[in-house]
Coordinates of N, CA and C in Angstrom, one line a residue:
X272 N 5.5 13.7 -14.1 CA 4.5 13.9 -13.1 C 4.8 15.3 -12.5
X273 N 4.5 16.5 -13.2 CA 5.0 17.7 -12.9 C 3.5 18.4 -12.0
X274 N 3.2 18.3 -10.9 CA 2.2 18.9 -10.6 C 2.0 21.0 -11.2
X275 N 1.6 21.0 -12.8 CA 1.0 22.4 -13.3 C -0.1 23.0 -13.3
X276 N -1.1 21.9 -12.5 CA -2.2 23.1 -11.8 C -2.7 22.4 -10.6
X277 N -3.8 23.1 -10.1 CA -4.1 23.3 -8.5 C -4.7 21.8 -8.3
X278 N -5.3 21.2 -9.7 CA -5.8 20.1 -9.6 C -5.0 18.6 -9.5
X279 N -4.2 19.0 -10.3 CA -2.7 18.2 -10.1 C -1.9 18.2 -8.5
X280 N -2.0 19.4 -8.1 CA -1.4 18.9 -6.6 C -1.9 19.2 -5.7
X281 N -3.6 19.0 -5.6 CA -4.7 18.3 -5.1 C -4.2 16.7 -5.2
X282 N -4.1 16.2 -6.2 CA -4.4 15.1 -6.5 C -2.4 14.4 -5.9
X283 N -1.6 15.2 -6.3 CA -0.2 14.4 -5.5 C -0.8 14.4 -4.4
X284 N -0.8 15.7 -3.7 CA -1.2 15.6 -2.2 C -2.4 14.5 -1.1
X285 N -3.1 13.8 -2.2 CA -4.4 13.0 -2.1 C -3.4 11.7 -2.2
X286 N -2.6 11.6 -3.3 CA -1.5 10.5 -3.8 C -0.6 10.3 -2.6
X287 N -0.3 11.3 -2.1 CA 1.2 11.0 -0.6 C 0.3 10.8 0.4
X288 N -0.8 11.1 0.5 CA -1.6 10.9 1.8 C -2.1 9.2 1.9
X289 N -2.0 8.7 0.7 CA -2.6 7.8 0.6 C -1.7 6.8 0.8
X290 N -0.4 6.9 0.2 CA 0.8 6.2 0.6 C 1.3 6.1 1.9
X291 N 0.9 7.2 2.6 CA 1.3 7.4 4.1 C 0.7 6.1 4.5
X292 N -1.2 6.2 4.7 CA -1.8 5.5 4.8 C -1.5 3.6 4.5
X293 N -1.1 3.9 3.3 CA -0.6 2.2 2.7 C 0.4 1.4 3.3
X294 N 1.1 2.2 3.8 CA 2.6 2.0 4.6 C 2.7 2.1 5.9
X295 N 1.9 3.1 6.8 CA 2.2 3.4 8.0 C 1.6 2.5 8.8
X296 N 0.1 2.1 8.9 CA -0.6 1.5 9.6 C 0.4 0.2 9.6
X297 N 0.2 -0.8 8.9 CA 0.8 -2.0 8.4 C 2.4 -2.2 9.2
X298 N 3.0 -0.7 9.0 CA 4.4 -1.0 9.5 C 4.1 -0.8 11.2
X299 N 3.5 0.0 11.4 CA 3.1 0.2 12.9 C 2.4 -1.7 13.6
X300 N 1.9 -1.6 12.7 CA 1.1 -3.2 13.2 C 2.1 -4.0 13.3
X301 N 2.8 -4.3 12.4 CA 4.1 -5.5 12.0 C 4.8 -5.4 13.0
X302 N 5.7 -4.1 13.3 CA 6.7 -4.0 13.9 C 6.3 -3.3 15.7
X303 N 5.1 -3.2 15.8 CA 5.3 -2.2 17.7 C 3.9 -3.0 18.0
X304 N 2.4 -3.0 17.3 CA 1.2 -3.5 18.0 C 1.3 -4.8 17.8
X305 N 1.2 -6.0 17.2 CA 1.7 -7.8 17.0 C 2.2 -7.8 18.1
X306 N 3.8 -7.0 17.9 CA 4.4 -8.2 18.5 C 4.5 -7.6 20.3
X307 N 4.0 -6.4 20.6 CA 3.6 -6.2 22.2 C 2.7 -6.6 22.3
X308 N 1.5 -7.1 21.6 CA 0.4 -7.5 22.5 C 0.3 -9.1 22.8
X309 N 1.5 -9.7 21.5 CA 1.3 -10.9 21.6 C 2.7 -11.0 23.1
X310 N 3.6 -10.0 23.3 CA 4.7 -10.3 24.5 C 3.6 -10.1 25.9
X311 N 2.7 -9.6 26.0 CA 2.4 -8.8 27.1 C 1.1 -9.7 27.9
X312 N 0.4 -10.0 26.8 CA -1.2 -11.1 27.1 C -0.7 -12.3 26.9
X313 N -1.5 -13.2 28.2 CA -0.6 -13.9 28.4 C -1.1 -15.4 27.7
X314 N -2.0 -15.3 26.9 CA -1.6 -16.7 25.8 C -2.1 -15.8 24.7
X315 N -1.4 -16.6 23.8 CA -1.1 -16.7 22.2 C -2.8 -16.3 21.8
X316 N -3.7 -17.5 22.3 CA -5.1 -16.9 22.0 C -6.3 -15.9 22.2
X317 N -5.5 -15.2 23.6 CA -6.0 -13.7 23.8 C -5.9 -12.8 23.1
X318 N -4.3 -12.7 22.6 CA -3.4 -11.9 22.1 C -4.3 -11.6 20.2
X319 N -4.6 -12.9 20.0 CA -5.4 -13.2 18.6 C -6.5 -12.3 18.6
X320 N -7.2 -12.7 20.1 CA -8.7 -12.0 19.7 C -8.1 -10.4 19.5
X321 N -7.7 -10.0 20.5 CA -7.0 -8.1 20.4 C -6.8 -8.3 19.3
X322 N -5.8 -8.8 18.2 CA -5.1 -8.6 17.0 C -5.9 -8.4 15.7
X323 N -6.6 -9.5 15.9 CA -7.7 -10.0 14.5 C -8.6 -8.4 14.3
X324 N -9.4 -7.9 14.9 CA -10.1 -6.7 15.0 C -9.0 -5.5 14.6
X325 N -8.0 -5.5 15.2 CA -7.2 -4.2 14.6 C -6.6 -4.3 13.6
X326 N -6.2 -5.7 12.8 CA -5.7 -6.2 11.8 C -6.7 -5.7 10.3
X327 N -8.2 -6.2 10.9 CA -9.1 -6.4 10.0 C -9.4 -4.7 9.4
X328 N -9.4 -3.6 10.8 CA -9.1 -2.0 10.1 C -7.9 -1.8 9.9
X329 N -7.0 -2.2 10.0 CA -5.6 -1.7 9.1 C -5.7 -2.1 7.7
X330 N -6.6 -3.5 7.5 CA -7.0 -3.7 6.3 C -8.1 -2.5 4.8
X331 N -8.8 -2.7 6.2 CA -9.8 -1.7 5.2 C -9.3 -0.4 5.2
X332 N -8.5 0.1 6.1 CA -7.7 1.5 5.7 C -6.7 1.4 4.4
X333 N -6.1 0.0 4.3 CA -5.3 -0.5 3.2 C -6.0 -0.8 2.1
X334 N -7.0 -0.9 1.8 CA -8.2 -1.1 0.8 C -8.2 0.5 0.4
X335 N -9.0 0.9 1.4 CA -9.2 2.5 1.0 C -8.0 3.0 0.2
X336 N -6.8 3.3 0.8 CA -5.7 4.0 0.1 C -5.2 3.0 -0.9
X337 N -5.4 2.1 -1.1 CA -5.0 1.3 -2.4 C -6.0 1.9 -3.6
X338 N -7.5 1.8 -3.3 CA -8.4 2.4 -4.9 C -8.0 4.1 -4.6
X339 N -7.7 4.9 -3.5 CA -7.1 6.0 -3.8 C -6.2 6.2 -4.6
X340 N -4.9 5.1 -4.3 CA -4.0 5.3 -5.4 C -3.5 5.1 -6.5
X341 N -4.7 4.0 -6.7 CA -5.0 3.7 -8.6 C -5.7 5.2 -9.5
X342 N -6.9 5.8 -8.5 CA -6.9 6.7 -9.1 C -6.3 7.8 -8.9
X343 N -5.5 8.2 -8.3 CA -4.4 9.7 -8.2 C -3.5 8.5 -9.2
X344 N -2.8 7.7 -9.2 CA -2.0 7.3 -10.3 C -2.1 7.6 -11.5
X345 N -3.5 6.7 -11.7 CA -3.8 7.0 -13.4 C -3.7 8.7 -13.7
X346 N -4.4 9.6 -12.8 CA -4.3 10.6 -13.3 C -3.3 11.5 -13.4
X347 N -2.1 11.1 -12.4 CA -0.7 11.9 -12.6 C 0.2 11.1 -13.6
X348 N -0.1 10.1 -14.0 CA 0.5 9.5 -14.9 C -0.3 9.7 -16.8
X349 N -1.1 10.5 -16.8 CA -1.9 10.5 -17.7 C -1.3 10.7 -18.8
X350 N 0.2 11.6 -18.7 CA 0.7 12.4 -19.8 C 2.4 12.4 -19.6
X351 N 3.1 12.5 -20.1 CA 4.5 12.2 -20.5 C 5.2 11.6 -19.6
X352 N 4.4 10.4 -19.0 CA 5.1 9.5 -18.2 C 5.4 8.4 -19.2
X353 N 6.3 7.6 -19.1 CA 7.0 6.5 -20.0 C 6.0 5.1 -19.5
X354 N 5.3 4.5 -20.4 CA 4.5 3.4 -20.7 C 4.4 2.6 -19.6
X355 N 5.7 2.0 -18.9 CA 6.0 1.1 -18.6 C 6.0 1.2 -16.8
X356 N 6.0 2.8 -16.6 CA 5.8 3.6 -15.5 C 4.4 3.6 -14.8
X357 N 4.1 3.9 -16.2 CA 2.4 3.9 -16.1 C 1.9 3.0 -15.8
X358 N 2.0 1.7 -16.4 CA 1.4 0.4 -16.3 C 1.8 0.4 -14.7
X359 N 3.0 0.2 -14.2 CA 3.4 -0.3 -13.2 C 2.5 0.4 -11.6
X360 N 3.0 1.8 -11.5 CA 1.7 2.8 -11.1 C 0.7 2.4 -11.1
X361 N 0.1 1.8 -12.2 CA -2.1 1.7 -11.9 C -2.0 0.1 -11.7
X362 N -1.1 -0.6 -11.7 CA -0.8 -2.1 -11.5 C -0.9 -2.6 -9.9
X363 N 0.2 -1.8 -9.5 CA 0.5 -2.2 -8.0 C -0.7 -1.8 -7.1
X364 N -1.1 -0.5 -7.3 CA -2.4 -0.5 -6.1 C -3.5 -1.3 -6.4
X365 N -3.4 -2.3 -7.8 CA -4.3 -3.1 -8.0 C -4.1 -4.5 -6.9
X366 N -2.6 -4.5 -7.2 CA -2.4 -6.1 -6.1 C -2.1 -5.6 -4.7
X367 N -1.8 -4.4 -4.5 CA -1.8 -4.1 -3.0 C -3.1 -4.4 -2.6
X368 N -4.6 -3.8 -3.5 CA -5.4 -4.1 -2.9 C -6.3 -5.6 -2.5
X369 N -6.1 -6.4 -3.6 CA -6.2 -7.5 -3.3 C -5.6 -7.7 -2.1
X370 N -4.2 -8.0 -2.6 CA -3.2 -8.8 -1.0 C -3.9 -8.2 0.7
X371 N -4.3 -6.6 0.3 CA -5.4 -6.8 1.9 C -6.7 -7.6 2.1
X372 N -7.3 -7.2 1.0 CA -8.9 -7.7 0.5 C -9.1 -9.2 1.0
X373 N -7.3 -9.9 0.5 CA -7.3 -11.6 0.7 C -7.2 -11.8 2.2
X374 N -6.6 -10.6 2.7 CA -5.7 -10.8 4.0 C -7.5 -10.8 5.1
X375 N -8.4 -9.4 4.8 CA -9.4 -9.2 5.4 C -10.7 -10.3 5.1
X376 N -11.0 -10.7 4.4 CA -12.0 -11.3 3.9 C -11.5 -13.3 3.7
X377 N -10.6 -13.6 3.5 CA -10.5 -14.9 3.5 C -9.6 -15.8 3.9
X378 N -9.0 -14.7 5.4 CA -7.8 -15.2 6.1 C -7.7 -15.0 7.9
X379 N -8.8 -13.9 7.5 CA -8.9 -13.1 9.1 C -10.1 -14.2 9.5
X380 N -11.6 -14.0 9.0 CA -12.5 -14.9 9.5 C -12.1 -16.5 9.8
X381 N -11.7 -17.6 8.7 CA -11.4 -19.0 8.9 C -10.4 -18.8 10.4
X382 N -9.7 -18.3 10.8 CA -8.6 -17.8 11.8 C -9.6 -18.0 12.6
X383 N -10.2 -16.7 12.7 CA -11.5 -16.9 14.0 C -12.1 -17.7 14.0
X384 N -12.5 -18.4 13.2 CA -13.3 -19.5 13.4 C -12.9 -20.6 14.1
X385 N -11.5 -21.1 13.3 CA -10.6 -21.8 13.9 C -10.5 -21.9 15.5
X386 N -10.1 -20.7 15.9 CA -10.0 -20.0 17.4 C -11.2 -20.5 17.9
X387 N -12.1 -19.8 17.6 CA -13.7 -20.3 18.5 C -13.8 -21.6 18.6
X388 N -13.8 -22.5 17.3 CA -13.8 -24.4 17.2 C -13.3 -25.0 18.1
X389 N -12.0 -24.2 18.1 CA -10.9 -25.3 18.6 C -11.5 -25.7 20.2
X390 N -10.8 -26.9 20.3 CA -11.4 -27.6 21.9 C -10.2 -27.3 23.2
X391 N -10.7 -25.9 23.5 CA -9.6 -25.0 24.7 C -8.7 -24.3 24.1
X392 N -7.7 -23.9 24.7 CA -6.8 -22.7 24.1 C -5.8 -23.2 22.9
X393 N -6.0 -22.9 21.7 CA -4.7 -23.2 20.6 C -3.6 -23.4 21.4
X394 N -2.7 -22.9 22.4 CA -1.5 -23.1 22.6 C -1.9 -24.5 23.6
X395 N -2.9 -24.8 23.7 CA -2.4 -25.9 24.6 C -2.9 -27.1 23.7
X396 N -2.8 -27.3 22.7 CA -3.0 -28.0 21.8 C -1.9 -28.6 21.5
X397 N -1.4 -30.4 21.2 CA -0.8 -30.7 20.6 C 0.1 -30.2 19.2
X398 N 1.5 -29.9 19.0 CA 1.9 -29.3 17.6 C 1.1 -30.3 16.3
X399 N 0.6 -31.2 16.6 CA 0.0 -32.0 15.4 C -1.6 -31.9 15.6
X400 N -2.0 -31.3 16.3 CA -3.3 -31.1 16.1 C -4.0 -30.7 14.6
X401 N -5.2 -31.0 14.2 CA -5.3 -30.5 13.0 C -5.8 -29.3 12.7
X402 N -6.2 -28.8 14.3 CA -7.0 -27.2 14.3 C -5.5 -26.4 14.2
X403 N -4.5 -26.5 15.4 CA -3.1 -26.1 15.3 C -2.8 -25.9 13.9
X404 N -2.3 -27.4 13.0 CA -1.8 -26.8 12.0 C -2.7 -26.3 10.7
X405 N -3.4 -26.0 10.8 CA -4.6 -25.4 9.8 C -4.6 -23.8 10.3
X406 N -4.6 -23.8 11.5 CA -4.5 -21.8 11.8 C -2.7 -21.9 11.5
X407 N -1.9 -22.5 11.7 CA -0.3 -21.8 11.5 C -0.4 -22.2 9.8
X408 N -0.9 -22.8 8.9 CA -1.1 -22.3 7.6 C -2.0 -20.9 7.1
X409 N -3.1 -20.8 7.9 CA -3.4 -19.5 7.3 C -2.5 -18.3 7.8
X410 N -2.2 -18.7 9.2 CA -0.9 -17.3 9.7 C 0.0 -17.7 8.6
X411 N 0.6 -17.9 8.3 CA 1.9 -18.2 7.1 C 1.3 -17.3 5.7
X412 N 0.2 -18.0 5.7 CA -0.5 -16.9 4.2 C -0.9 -15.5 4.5
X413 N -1.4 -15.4 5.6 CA -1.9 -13.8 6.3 C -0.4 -13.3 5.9
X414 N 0.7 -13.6 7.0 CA 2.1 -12.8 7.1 C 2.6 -13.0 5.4
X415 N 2.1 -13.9 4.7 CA 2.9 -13.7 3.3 C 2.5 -12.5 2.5
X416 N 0.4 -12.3 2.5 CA -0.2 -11.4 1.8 C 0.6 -10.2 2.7
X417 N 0.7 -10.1 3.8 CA 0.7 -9.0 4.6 C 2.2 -8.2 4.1
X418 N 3.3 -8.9 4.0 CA 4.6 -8.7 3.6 C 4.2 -8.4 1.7
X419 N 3.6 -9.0 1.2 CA 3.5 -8.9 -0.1 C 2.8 -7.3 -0.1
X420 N 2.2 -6.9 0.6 CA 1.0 -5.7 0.7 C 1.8 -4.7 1.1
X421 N 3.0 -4.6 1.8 CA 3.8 -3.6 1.8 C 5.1 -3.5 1.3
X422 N 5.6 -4.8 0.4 CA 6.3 -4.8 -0.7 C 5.8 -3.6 -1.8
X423 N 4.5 -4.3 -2.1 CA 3.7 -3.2 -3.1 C 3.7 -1.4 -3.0
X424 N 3.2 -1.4 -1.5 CA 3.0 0.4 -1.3 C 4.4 0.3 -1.0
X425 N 5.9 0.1 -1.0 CA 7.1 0.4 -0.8 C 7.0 0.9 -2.3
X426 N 7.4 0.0 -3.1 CA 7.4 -0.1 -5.2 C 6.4 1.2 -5.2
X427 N 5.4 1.5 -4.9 CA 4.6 2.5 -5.0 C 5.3 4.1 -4.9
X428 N 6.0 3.8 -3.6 CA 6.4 5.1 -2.8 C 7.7 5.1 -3.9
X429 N 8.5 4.0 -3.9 CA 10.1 4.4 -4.4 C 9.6 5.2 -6.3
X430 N 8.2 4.3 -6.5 CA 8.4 4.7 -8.4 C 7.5 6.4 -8.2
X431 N 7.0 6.9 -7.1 CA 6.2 8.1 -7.1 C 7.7 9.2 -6.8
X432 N 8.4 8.8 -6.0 CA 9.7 9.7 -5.4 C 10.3 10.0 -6.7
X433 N 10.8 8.8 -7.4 CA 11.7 8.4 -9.0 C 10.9 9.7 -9.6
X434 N 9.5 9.4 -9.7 CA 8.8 10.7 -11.1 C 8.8 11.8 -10.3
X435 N 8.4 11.7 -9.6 CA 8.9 13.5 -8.5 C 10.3 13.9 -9.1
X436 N 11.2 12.8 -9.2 CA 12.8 13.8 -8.9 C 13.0 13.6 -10.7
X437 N 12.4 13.0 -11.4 CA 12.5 13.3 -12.6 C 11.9 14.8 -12.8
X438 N 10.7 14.7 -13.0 CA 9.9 15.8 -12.7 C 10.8 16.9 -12.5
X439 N 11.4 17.2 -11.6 CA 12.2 18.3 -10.8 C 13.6 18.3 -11.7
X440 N 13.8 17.9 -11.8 CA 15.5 17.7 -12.9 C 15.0 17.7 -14.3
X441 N 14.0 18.3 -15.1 CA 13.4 18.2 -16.4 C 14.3 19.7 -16.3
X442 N 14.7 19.8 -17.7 CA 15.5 21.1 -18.0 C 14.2 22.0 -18.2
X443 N 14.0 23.2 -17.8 CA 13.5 24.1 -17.5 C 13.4 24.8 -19.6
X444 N 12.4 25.2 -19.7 CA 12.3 25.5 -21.5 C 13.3 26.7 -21.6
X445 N 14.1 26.4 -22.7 CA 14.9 27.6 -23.0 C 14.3 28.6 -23.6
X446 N 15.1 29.6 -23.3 CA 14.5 30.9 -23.7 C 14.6 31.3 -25.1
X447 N 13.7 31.8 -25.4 CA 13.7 32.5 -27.2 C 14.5 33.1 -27.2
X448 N 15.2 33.2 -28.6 CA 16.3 33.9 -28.7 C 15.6 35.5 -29.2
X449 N 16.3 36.7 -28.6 CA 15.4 37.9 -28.8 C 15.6 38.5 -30.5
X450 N 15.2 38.9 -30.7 CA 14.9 39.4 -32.4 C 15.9 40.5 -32.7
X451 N 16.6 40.0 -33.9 CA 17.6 40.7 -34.0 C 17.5 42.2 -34.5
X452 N 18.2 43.4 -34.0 CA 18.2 44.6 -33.9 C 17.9 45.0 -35.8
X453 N 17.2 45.4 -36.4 CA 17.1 45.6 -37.5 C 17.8 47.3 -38.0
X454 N 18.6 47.0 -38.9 CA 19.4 48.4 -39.1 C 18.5 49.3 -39.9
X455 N 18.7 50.7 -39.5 CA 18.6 51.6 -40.4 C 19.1 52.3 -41.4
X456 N 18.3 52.3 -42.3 CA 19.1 52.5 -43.7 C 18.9 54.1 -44.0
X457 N 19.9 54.6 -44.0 CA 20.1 56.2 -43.9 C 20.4 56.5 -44.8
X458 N 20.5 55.7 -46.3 CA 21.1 56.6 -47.2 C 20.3 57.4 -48.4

């Protein structure tokens, strides 16, 4: 993955931007927006309504940069990248994209709904309630896809770094040997 013309690192530069994307939101969400808004507001089900909406665009920004980086993959992997590189490259932004797709589309709404159904605030619900344990199964699968979805763009980032520093440590072509001085024959 030697970026050798303008279109090639167009396309890294489209490829790291995308990764940025894949990784940053998600880790910003996980680790500083969650878990202050769920310390700060003061039940669990306020905290949901804030979360679900910002959760749902970290998703489709994770969507976006995932079909971005199937296609900047395929194409920087087009050519003397090793098979198995390759596969792996156009593989992962395939299940990163899903693991959001599942996280946006069939994990976020049932959640809200749940929320809205339920009879008064989720936290003041019995732990055996059936609305309680029906939303703490889909949070268990949300936080599973969610961890699975930045497993993936990590594997993405470490195997893009790997062909970069391959890339860069390729021995440079040796030089022709110069043509040997031909004598003159004076006699």
């Amino acid at each position: 993955m030697r970026p050798s013309s303008r279109i090639d690192s167009a396309v890294l530069f489209l490829h790291l931007a995308a990764l940025a994307l894949a990784i940053g939101p998600f880790l910003f969400f996980g680790t500083v927006v969650a878990p202050a808004i769920f310390r700060v507001l003061p039940t669990r089900d306020l905290a949901a309504t804030l979360v679900s909406p910002v959760l749902s665009g970290t998703c489709l920004l994770a969507e976006a940069a995932f079909g971005v980086l199937f296609a900047t993959s395929w194409w920087l992997t087009r050519e003397g990248v090793p098979r198995l590189t390759r596969s792996l490259l156009t593989r992962l932004p395939v299940a990163g994209f899903f693991a959001a797709l599942v996280i946006h589309q069939l994990l976020i709404p049932p959640i809200d709904r749940i929320r809205q159904q339920a009879p008064g605030l989720i936290d003041n619900l019995p732990a055996a309630d059936p609305s309680r344990l029906l939303l703490d199964r889909y949070h268990r699968l949300a936080t599973g896809f969610f961890g699975a979805l930045l497993v993936t763009a990590l594997a993405m980032l470490i195997l893009t770094a790997w062909l970069l520093s391959v890339a860069r440590e390729a021995p440079a072509p040796a030089a022709s040997r110069p043509p040997a001085p031909k004598l003159l024959d004076l006699s």
